[in-house]
C-alpha cells in the first residue's frame, strides 16, 4: 500500500500508545499509514469475542491472545517496514516508570478507565512528555492535549464520579432494574464468591431470634451439603425469606407496591431442579472463562428475555458451575463484565429480584451493559477520534502550540458542527497534581485509622500506587519489596492505629507529606480535626456504605470514618 512521504516532524518520532482496544486499533492503523516509524504499545488485555465487532485488527482465531501483540502482527502485514514494540502488561507495572516514559516524543492514550488515565498523566508530567488523551462513549468522543506548564493536565478538572445508589434503595426498596443489578453484583455475587471475611449488607442471619438457628450464616455451605441443596437454600433465603422479613415492616409499604416472596419450589418443581442438577454440563473444559450456564442448559440467544423459570434455572446452574468447575476461584472472585458465568449469574439474580418487586426483566445483553456501565461502542466514533489524536500528535511534534485543540465529537450538530474544537485551557493553579498546591483535609483524627486514610484517600482518591507518608521527618507508612522485616511489621502496626495515636500523632494542624515514588508525585495535606454530629455520621454511613466518596469544597476535603 503506497502512501506519501511522512512529514519531517514525524520521521524521528518515537510514540507510546497506551491501549489497543477500540480506539487503539484505529489509532495504530492511522499512525502506521501516516508514516510514524517507531510505535510502542502497552495493553494488558486479551481479545474477547465481544471485541470483534469494532476492533477490526482482531479475528475469531485471535480470541484469548494478547491485544498488543496481535495488533502489531496485523499492522505489520501492510506496513512491514515500521517498528512496532508490544507490551502485554499493565501500564502501572514498575517497569513503566518515569525513565521509560522519557524516551518517547509523545504519549497517546486509548484507555477506558480513570485510574490508568490518572497514572499515565502523572508519569507524563514527571517525564515532561506531551500527552494526547482521548475517550469515546457511543456517538460521543473527545481528544485533549496536555503539556506540562502550558495546558491543563488531565486531572486539573474533577472527573464525574461513577453513579452510585443509596444503600437502602438497593437492599430494601428497588424501583429500577439497575437497583437489582447493583444488588446482584455488589452484594450477592460478592457474598457468595468473593472475600468471605468482608462484611456487606447480605450478612443476614437466618432463623428466629429465639432459636439457635439464628446464629447460622446461610451463606456458609454446610459440611457434606449437596450443591443443589445449597443453591436452593440460598435461593429461598434471598428471594423468599428475606422478602417476607421486609414485608413484616408494614410502614415501608404504605405508599409502595409490596414485593412477593419467591421460593424455588414454586417456580421449579423439585424433579426439574434435580434434573437440572444432574445434567452433564456442556462446559466441560479446562478453560474457566468458557464455562457457561447458558451452554449447559442449551440456551443460546443473549438478547432473549428469560422467563422466571429460566432465570431460576440459570441461577442454580451458574452457582453449581462456580463451585464445581471454578471452585479454586471461589472466595477471591470479583465481578468482571467479561466473565460469562458471572454475567449469567448476576443477570438471573437481578431478574428474579426484579420479578419479586414488579420490575421489568432484561436480557443478558442488556444486563451486561448495565452491570459493566457499558455504553456500546460505535466503530465510526473510534475512527474519528483516532484521526483527531494523530492530528494533535503531529501538531505537538511540530511544536505548533497555537494550533492545539481540544476537540469534541457530538451526537447532534451544534452550530452546524459535529466536531467542536476548543482552545486548551491553562493549568489549574489549584490542581494538586501539576501545580503542587497543598490540600486541606478535614477528618476525625480520633476515630479514623491510618489504614482508612491510606485506602480511602491516598489510594482511592489521590490515585497513588506505592505511597510513602511522612509527618515531618517521621516516616509513618511505606510500601516496597526492599523493606526490612522490622519496618514492615512497624508499618503494619501503624495501619491499625487511629491518626491521633500514631508514634508521631496526626492532629489538627498537622502537615502530612504523601509521595508516590513510581509516579514521582508529592502532595502536602493539611489536616484539620473535625467531629461530625451523630446524625451526620449516620447519614454518611448510609450514603457511603456502597460507594465511598470524598466531598470537595474548593481545596478543602472532609472525611469522617463512622
XYZ file of C-alpha atoms in Angstrom:
562
model
C 0.000 0.000 0.000
C 1.630 3.271 -1.146
C 1.461 6.471 0.866
C 3.000 9.950 0.587
C 6.319 10.579 2.370
C 5.872 11.264 6.102
C 6.089 14.803 7.446
C 9.561 15.736 8.608
C 8.271 16.213 12.159
C 7.369 12.539 12.499
C 10.337 10.904 10.781
C 12.277 10.568 14.042
C 9.285 10.411 16.399
C 9.039 7.630 18.942
C 5.456 7.188 20.049
C 3.935 5.361 23.024
C 0.352 4.129 22.657
C -1.453 3.048 25.836
C -4.412 0.827 24.988
C -5.011 -1.417 21.968
C -8.802 -1.698 22.129
C -11.499 0.157 20.221
C -9.629 3.445 19.883
C -6.229 1.718 19.937
C -6.831 -0.430 16.835
C -7.903 2.597 14.811
C -5.053 4.660 16.240
C -2.342 2.118 15.434
C -3.610 1.813 11.855
C -3.711 5.600 11.420
C -0.238 6.080 12.908
C 1.192 3.418 10.603
C -0.458 4.878 7.486
C 0.673 8.388 8.488
C 4.318 7.357 8.458
C 5.184 7.091 12.159
C 8.293 4.862 12.166
C 8.598 3.722 15.795
C 5.498 2.808 17.821
C 5.305 1.133 21.230
C 2.008 -0.322 22.557
C 1.043 -1.209 26.140
C -2.126 -3.212 26.787
C -2.823 -5.816 29.459
C -5.997 -7.254 27.911
C -6.618 -10.331 25.833
C -9.044 -10.442 22.925
C -12.699 -11.280 23.697
C -15.384 -12.352 21.241
C -17.306 -9.159 22.068
C -14.341 -7.087 20.802
C -14.588 -8.359 17.241
C -17.459 -6.138 16.103
C -15.347 -2.965 16.348
C -11.669 -3.837 16.977
C -11.020 -4.647 13.340
C -7.401 -5.834 13.687
C -8.630 -8.959 15.505
C -10.309 -12.119 14.212
C -12.093 -15.083 15.801
C -8.867 -17.116 15.794
C -7.221 -14.446 17.981
C -9.651 -14.790 20.917
C -7.677 -15.259 24.126
C -4.471 -13.764 22.701
C -2.723 -10.501 23.650
C -4.312 -7.406 22.079
C -0.982 -5.568 21.821
C 0.819 -8.471 20.123
C -1.958 -9.341 17.678
C -2.434 -5.656 16.763
C 1.281 -5.437 15.938
C 1.157 -8.528 13.725
C -1.929 -7.266 11.865
C -0.445 -3.835 11.080
C 2.967 -5.192 10.044
C 1.220 -7.125 7.270
C 0.529 -3.868 5.421
C 3.332 -1.743 6.910
C 6.252 -4.185 7.271
C 8.968 -1.510 7.329
C 7.987 0.228 10.572
C 8.937 -0.775 14.125
C 6.130 -1.773 16.484
C 7.004 -2.943 20.001
C 4.156 -4.557 22.002
C 3.985 -4.926 25.788
C 1.349 -7.329 27.116
C 1.367 -5.707 30.550
C -0.287 -3.223 32.891
C 0.866 0.364 32.370
C 1.019 0.637 36.170
C 3.744 -2.025 36.378
C 7.025 -0.740 37.884
C 8.880 -1.310 34.593
C 6.946 1.554 33.021
C 8.456 4.265 35.199
C 9.414 7.892 34.526
C 12.659 6.916 32.781
C 10.704 4.627 30.458
C 8.342 7.486 29.524
C 11.201 9.932 28.914
C 12.286 8.055 25.773
C 9.113 8.987 23.867
C 8.294 12.067 21.800
C 4.587 11.897 22.667
C 2.222 9.576 24.554
C -1.215 8.734 23.113
C -3.927 7.342 25.376
C -6.693 4.986 24.264
C -7.706 3.836 27.743
C -11.114 3.004 29.198
C -10.667 3.660 32.924
C -9.974 6.659 35.136
C -7.315 5.035 37.304
C -4.945 4.221 34.433
C -5.517 7.632 32.823
C -4.512 9.398 36.032
C -1.415 7.243 36.323
C -0.269 7.966 32.763
C -0.970 11.680 33.247
C 1.351 11.779 36.270
C 4.140 9.872 34.557
C 3.940 12.222 31.553
C 4.156 15.239 33.860
C 7.128 13.774 35.705
C 8.877 12.870 32.428
C 7.857 16.176 30.767
C 6.409 14.308 27.774
C 3.319 15.605 25.915
C 0.136 13.554 26.362
C -2.781 13.327 23.933
C -5.771 11.965 25.841
C -8.961 10.547 24.317
C -12.205 8.759 25.028
C -15.466 7.697 23.404
C -18.955 6.922 24.659
C -21.269 5.730 21.936
C -21.519 8.601 19.425
C -19.663 10.988 21.732
C -15.913 11.411 21.946
C -13.152 13.839 22.807
C -9.439 14.436 22.264
C -7.408 16.696 24.567
C -3.774 17.806 24.577
C -1.809 18.058 27.830
C 1.603 19.739 28.031
C 3.285 20.426 31.343
C 3.097 24.118 32.263
C 1.283 25.094 29.053
C -2.125 23.418 29.183
C -4.169 21.902 31.964
C -3.246 18.352 32.924
C -5.769 15.512 32.804
C -6.556 15.994 36.500
C -6.871 19.783 36.559
C -10.655 19.447 36.364
C -12.578 16.973 38.571
C -13.966 13.972 36.726
C -17.572 12.836 37.314
C -17.823 10.053 39.873
C -19.421 6.744 38.837
C -23.151 6.618 39.523
C -23.948 5.169 42.938
C -27.265 4.407 44.636
C -28.457 4.733 48.233
C -27.914 1.506 50.160
C -31.467 1.497 51.497
C -32.846 1.514 47.947
C -30.551 -1.301 46.847
C -31.231 -3.583 49.806
C -34.871 -2.849 50.590
C -36.886 -0.889 48.043
C -35.579 -1.264 44.478
C -37.671 0.505 41.865
C -35.437 0.220 38.776
C -33.708 -2.720 37.149
C -30.310 -1.099 37.752
C -31.019 -1.353 41.506
C -31.444 -5.112 41.096
C -28.229 -5.361 39.070
C -26.240 -3.496 41.731
C -27.728 -5.749 44.429
C -26.868 -8.912 42.474
C -23.370 -7.734 41.510
C -22.095 -5.835 44.552
C -23.891 -7.765 47.298
C -24.991 -11.293 46.331
C -22.155 -12.156 43.921
C -19.573 -10.679 46.294
C -21.021 -12.567 49.259
C -21.149 -15.953 47.529
C -17.940 -15.867 45.507
C -15.836 -13.040 46.920
C -13.988 -12.460 50.177
C -15.993 -14.244 52.890
C -14.499 -12.057 55.629
C -15.736 -8.849 54.065
C -18.964 -7.513 55.507
C -21.764 -6.402 53.245
C -25.485 -5.871 53.601
C -26.279 -9.524 52.898
C -24.720 -10.641 56.174
C -28.221 -11.662 57.235
C -28.710 -14.460 59.742
C -31.474 -16.960 59.185
C -33.993 -18.357 61.598
C -35.894 -16.894 64.507
C -34.161 -14.882 67.191
C -35.448 -17.254 69.840
C -33.845 -20.296 68.253
C -30.301 -21.477 67.979
C -30.629 -21.293 64.190
C -30.432 -17.530 64.496
C -26.647 -17.772 64.628
C -26.344 -19.736 61.391
C -24.935 -17.915 58.390
C -26.977 -19.199 55.455
C -24.228 -18.267 53.019
C -21.858 -20.800 54.553
C -22.097 -24.122 52.794
C -22.698 -26.908 55.321
C -20.390 -29.859 55.596
C -21.245 -32.542 53.007
C -24.131 -30.391 51.717
C -25.166 -31.213 48.167
C -24.576 -28.264 45.827
C -28.202 -28.370 44.668
C -29.475 -28.183 48.220
C -27.088 -25.309 48.923
C -28.229 -23.463 45.813
C -31.912 -23.862 46.684
C -31.246 -22.764 50.246
C -29.560 -19.575 49.038
C -32.368 -19.003 46.509
C -35.097 -19.454 49.122
C -33.325 -17.222 51.605
C -32.589 -14.178 49.431
C -35.707 -14.284 47.237
C -38.159 -15.763 49.726
C -37.312 -15.434 53.417
C -35.660 -12.002 53.154
C -38.647 -10.628 51.255
C -41.005 -11.946 53.948
C -38.868 -10.244 56.601
C -39.062 -6.994 54.635
C -42.843 -7.301 54.301
C -43.156 -7.539 58.087
C -42.337 -3.822 58.273
C -45.740 -2.602 57.113
C -44.747 1.058 57.387
C -42.349 0.636 54.453
C -45.103 -0.487 52.087
C -47.823 2.047 52.879
C -47.092 4.017 49.709
C -45.267 1.333 47.728
C -46.247 -1.811 45.887
C -45.414 -4.828 48.014
C -42.913 -7.351 46.656
C -43.789 -11.031 46.554
C -41.587 -13.723 48.093
C -40.338 -16.284 45.560
C -39.329 -19.809 46.591
C -37.653 -22.340 44.330
C -40.368 -24.970 44.817
C -42.978 -22.517 43.485
C -41.016 -21.822 40.310
C -39.343 -25.154 39.608
C -40.886 -28.469 40.590
C -38.386 -30.423 42.635
C -37.864 -33.028 39.933
C -36.886 -30.283 37.466
C -34.395 -28.913 39.936
C -32.871 -32.361 40.379
C -32.858 -32.900 36.649
C -31.059 -29.603 36.199
C -28.526 -30.551 38.867
C -27.711 -33.875 37.234
C -27.235 -32.502 33.758
C -23.851 -33.161 32.217
C -22.501 -29.638 31.839
C -21.869 -28.600 28.278
C -18.960 -26.544 29.563
C -16.711 -29.470 30.475
C -13.442 -27.718 29.734
C -10.198 -26.788 31.383
C -10.671 -23.138 30.471
C -12.606 -21.386 33.304
C -13.518 -18.405 31.111
C -15.536 -20.644 28.759
C -17.754 -22.108 31.491
C -21.349 -21.102 30.786
C -24.680 -21.864 32.427
C -26.459 -20.960 29.192
C -24.425 -23.518 27.257
C -25.041 -26.104 29.963
C -28.799 -25.576 29.658
C -28.825 -25.328 25.853
C -29.775 -21.631 25.794
C -28.128 -19.615 23.024
C -29.699 -16.186 22.498
C -28.239 -13.485 24.833
C -30.813 -10.961 23.612
C -33.792 -13.072 24.691
C -35.554 -12.132 27.913
C -35.731 -15.233 30.087
C -38.838 -16.222 31.991
C -38.783 -16.501 35.782
C -38.359 -20.266 35.440
C -35.452 -19.858 33.013
C -33.790 -17.285 35.257
C -34.147 -19.668 38.193
C -32.529 -22.488 36.213
C -29.646 -20.220 35.177
C -29.199 -19.041 38.772
C -28.908 -22.585 40.152
C -26.781 -23.832 37.258
C -24.365 -20.889 37.472
C -23.938 -21.384 41.202
C -23.303 -25.094 40.628
C -20.711 -24.365 37.928
C -18.877 -21.829 40.053
C -18.427 -24.349 42.859
C -17.960 -27.366 40.588
C -15.814 -26.029 37.743
C -14.226 -22.935 39.306
C -14.070 -23.894 42.959
C -10.451 -22.754 43.330
C -11.502 -19.192 42.469
C -14.420 -19.041 44.908
C -13.533 -16.725 47.768
C -11.350 -14.494 45.607
C -13.685 -13.506 42.792
C -14.872 -10.026 41.939
C -17.408 -9.257 39.232
C -15.965 -8.902 35.737
C -18.188 -7.901 32.820
C -16.087 -10.151 30.561
C -16.676 -13.215 32.745
C -19.548 -15.018 31.007
C -20.608 -17.097 34.017
C -20.508 -14.069 36.335
C -22.725 -12.082 33.948
C -25.158 -15.009 33.696
C -25.389 -15.317 37.479
C -25.883 -11.580 38.013
C -28.466 -11.356 35.210
C -30.528 -14.238 36.589
C -30.335 -12.998 40.200
C -31.279 -9.453 39.167
C -34.216 -10.732 37.088
C -35.568 -12.916 39.912
C -35.365 -9.964 42.292
C -36.955 -7.694 39.656
C -39.791 -10.191 39.274
C -40.342 -10.077 43.027
C -40.605 -6.272 43.010
C -42.684 -5.976 39.828
C -39.842 -4.545 37.727
C -39.477 -5.391 34.030
C -37.000 -8.164 33.254
C -33.972 -7.660 30.984
C -31.927 -9.821 28.646
C -28.367 -10.955 29.290
C -27.148 -8.480 26.652
C -28.933 -5.562 28.341
C -27.878 -6.655 31.819
C -24.217 -6.903 30.832
C -24.329 -3.312 29.600
C -25.873 -2.115 32.860
C -23.595 -4.184 35.109
C -20.449 -3.061 33.283
C -21.639 0.551 32.927
C -21.321 -0.080 29.216
C -22.391 2.338 26.511
C -21.952 0.201 23.437
C -19.077 1.354 21.253
C -19.505 2.800 17.783
C -16.669 1.935 15.406
C -17.083 5.161 13.419
C -16.631 7.286 16.540
C -13.440 5.405 17.401
C -12.092 6.018 13.873
C -12.858 9.751 14.041
C -11.228 10.093 17.458
C -8.141 8.156 16.340
C -7.737 10.537 13.393
C -8.018 13.550 15.698
C -5.409 12.057 18.058
C -2.906 11.769 15.211
C -3.631 15.331 14.040
C -2.923 16.673 17.534
C 0.165 14.454 17.872
C 1.579 15.939 14.660
C 0.932 19.477 15.974
C 2.757 18.564 19.188
C 5.756 17.200 17.256
C 5.797 20.349 15.114
C 5.662 22.405 18.358
C 2.717 24.314 16.883
C 1.240 25.320 20.264
C -1.117 27.921 18.793
C -2.932 25.220 16.825
C -3.532 22.783 19.703
C -7.219 21.981 20.139
C -9.454 20.028 22.455
C -11.983 18.528 20.059
C -15.351 17.083 20.983
C -17.265 14.675 18.759
C -21.005 15.359 19.158
C -24.032 13.163 18.547
C -26.135 16.066 17.255
C -24.908 19.180 15.415
C -24.108 22.275 17.466
C -23.638 25.474 15.491
C -23.895 23.229 12.405
C -20.846 21.246 13.549
C -20.430 17.645 14.705
C -16.785 18.273 15.644
C -16.367 21.093 18.151
C -12.754 22.358 18.530
C -11.863 24.420 21.614
C -8.565 26.008 22.621
C -6.904 24.133 25.513
C -7.304 25.590 28.981
C -4.384 26.862 31.019
C -3.191 24.803 34.011
C -5.440 24.981 37.059
C -3.417 26.729 39.776
C -5.219 24.746 42.472
C -4.521 21.334 40.877
C -2.613 19.225 43.387
C -1.078 17.103 40.589
C 0.527 19.670 38.274
C 0.742 22.762 40.482
C 1.806 21.164 43.806
C -0.936 23.074 45.622
C -1.371 21.866 49.234
C -4.588 20.053 50.063
C -6.758 20.555 53.139
C -8.429 17.527 54.695
C -10.986 17.760 57.488
C -11.126 14.412 59.269
C -11.943 12.904 62.654
C -8.383 12.215 63.828
C -9.656 10.404 66.968
C -11.639 7.782 65.028
C -10.018 7.442 61.613
C -7.212 4.887 61.323
C -4.104 5.210 59.206
C -5.364 2.239 57.144
C -8.565 4.115 56.301
C -6.528 7.196 55.397
C -4.278 5.129 53.110
C -7.036 3.084 51.450
C -9.815 5.650 51.111
C -7.844 8.825 50.491
C -4.254 8.184 49.435
C -5.035 5.255 47.128
C -8.713 5.689 46.178
C -8.886 9.479 45.960
C -5.321 10.552 45.223
C -4.706 7.543 42.975
C -1.299 6.637 44.409
C 0.014 3.097 43.988
C 3.132 2.947 46.169
C 2.571 5.643 48.776
C 5.030 6.932 51.363
C 3.572 9.049 54.196
C 5.661 11.371 56.343
C 4.931 13.659 59.291
C 7.897 15.969 59.351
C 10.932 13.656 59.475
C 8.888 10.752 60.878
C 8.027 8.044 58.352
C 4.530 6.731 59.153
C 3.991 4.367 56.243
C 5.836 2.956 53.254
C 5.489 0.060 50.815
C 8.108 -1.698 48.745
C 9.847 -5.002 48.148
C 13.141 -3.841 49.653
C 11.849 -3.041 53.151
C 13.388 -4.712 56.185
C 11.135 -7.132 58.070
C 11.036 -4.998 61.206
C 9.980 -1.963 59.144
C 7.160 -3.951 57.520
C 5.967 -5.028 60.976
C 6.146 -1.452 62.261
C 4.144 -0.029 59.354
C 1.556 -2.821 59.657
C 1.071 -1.891 63.325
C 0.696 1.800 62.406
C -2.094 0.991 59.950
C -4.385 -0.192 62.757
C -3.876 2.924 64.913
C -6.079 5.995 64.801
C -4.315 9.061 63.459
C -4.040 10.837 66.807
C -2.355 7.793 68.406
C 0.417 7.248 65.855
C 4.046 7.420 67.083
C 4.104 10.895 65.558
C 0.474 11.917 66.258
C -1.614 13.359 63.443
C -3.899 16.015 64.897
C -5.457 19.301 63.854
C -2.791 21.438 62.200
C -0.580 18.518 61.139
C 1.000 18.760 57.679
C 1.447 15.334 56.065
C 3.644 14.717 53.038
C 2.456 11.923 50.780
C 4.672 10.677 47.943
C 4.401 8.095 45.213
C 7.918 7.219 44.097
C 6.711 5.428 40.965
C 4.726 8.446 39.781
C 7.244 10.935 41.207
C 4.288 12.794 42.703
C 4.338 14.596 46.054
C 1.333 16.080 47.872
C 1.201 18.059 51.097
C -2.014 17.560 53.071
C -3.004 19.923 55.854
C -5.048 18.065 58.471
C -7.873 19.663 60.410
C -9.709 17.677 63.072
C -13.450 17.625 62.611
C -16.007 15.769 64.737
C -19.251 15.312 62.870
C -22.532 15.057 64.677
C -24.002 11.598 65.208
C -26.854 12.388 62.848
C -24.498 13.450 60.080
C -22.293 10.413 60.688
C -25.268 8.094 60.320
C -26.261 9.781 57.079
C -22.710 9.470 55.786
C -22.553 5.790 56.703
C -25.793 5.170 54.871
C -24.776 7.062 51.748
C -21.190 5.818 51.621
C -21.606 2.174 52.572
C -21.821 1.064 48.942
C -19.660 3.698 47.269
C -17.326 5.766 49.455
C -16.781 9.253 48.122
C -14.953 12.377 49.145
C -16.724 15.709 49.107
C -14.667 18.531 47.644
C -15.294 22.182 48.507
C -12.667 24.215 46.631
C -9.395 22.897 48.056
C -10.912 21.541 51.283
C -11.804 17.857 51.636
C -13.634 16.384 54.573
C -13.977 12.805 55.638
C -15.330 11.004 58.645
C -14.956 7.247 59.053
C -18.059 6.431 61.080
